Short mmCIF file of C-alpha atoms in Angstrom, two decimals:
data_model
loop_
_atom_site.label_atom_id
_atom_site.label_comp_id
_atom_site.label_asym_id
_atom_site.label_seq_id
_atom_site.Cartn_x
_atom_site.Cartn_y
_atom_site.Cartn_z
CA MET A 286 17.07 36.52 -123.19
CA SER A 287 17.77 35.85 -119.54
CA GLU A 288 16.21 37.94 -116.79
CA SER A 289 19.64 39.20 -115.70
CA THR A 290 20.49 40.28 -119.26
CA LYS A 291 17.17 42.07 -119.59
CA GLY A 292 17.74 43.77 -116.23
CA ALA A 293 21.22 44.87 -117.23
CA GLN A 294 19.89 46.33 -120.47
CA THR A 295 17.11 48.17 -118.65
CA ARG A 296 19.59 49.57 -116.13
CA ALA A 297 21.87 50.70 -118.97
CA ARG A 298 18.98 52.43 -120.78
CA ILE A 299 18.08 54.30 -117.60
CA LEU A 300 21.69 55.41 -117.09
CA SER A 301 21.98 56.54 -120.70
CA ALA A 302 18.72 58.51 -120.57
CA ALA A 303 19.75 60.10 -117.27
CA ALA A 304 23.16 61.10 -118.62
CA THR A 305 21.54 62.77 -121.62
CA LEU A 306 18.94 64.64 -119.59
CA PHE A 307 21.32 65.69 -116.82
CA SER A 308 23.76 67.03 -119.41
CA GLU A 309 20.98 69.14 -120.94
CA ARG A 310 19.53 70.45 -117.67
CA SER A 311 20.45 70.59 -114.01
CA PHE A 312 19.66 67.83 -111.52
CA ASP A 313 16.75 69.79 -110.05
CA ARG A 314 15.15 70.34 -113.46
CA VAL A 315 15.03 66.67 -114.47
CA SER A 316 12.27 64.47 -113.07
CA VAL A 317 12.23 60.74 -112.48
CA ARG A 318 9.25 60.52 -114.84
CA GLU A 319 11.20 62.26 -117.61
CA ILE A 320 14.13 59.89 -117.21
CA ALA A 321 11.83 56.87 -117.22
CA LYS A 322 9.98 58.12 -120.31
CA ALA A 323 13.25 58.71 -122.17
CA ALA A 324 14.44 55.21 -121.21
CA GLY A 325 11.10 53.61 -122.08
CA VAL A 326 10.59 52.14 -118.60
CA ASP A 327 8.23 52.43 -115.66
CA PRO A 328 9.38 55.16 -113.23
CA ALA A 329 9.38 52.62 -110.38
CA LEU A 330 12.36 50.90 -112.00
CA ILE A 331 14.56 53.88 -111.17
CA ASN A 332 13.98 53.26 -107.48
CA HIS A 333 14.33 49.51 -108.03
CA TYR A 334 17.78 49.79 -109.62
CA PHE A 335 19.16 52.94 -107.98
CA GLY A 336 17.13 53.62 -104.82
CA SER A 337 16.32 57.23 -105.75
CA LYS A 338 17.01 59.96 -108.27
CA GLU A 339 20.04 60.89 -106.16
CA GLY A 340 21.26 57.29 -106.30
CA LEU A 341 20.83 57.27 -110.07
CA PHE A 342 22.77 60.52 -110.38
CA THR A 343 25.61 59.21 -108.21
CA THR A 344 25.77 55.93 -110.14
CA MET A 345 25.73 57.79 -113.44
CA LEU A 346 28.68 59.92 -112.33
CA GLU A 347 30.62 56.87 -111.12
CA GLU A 348 29.96 54.70 -114.18
CA CYS A 349 29.70 57.18 -117.04
CA LEU A 350 32.47 59.65 -116.31
#
């Protein structure tokens, strides 16, 4: 598997986990650590791919809705 494919899959897992958690609870009640745990990734990858929790939320809204 290529590095770009692996990265795309990781990014997709993070977005999916975030969408699930944000639909269950409000933005303020979901932590970066919870999202990372649900996605099975290191929390630092959220900042790597999205810049911040806010960036992840914005991306999720743009790509998932």
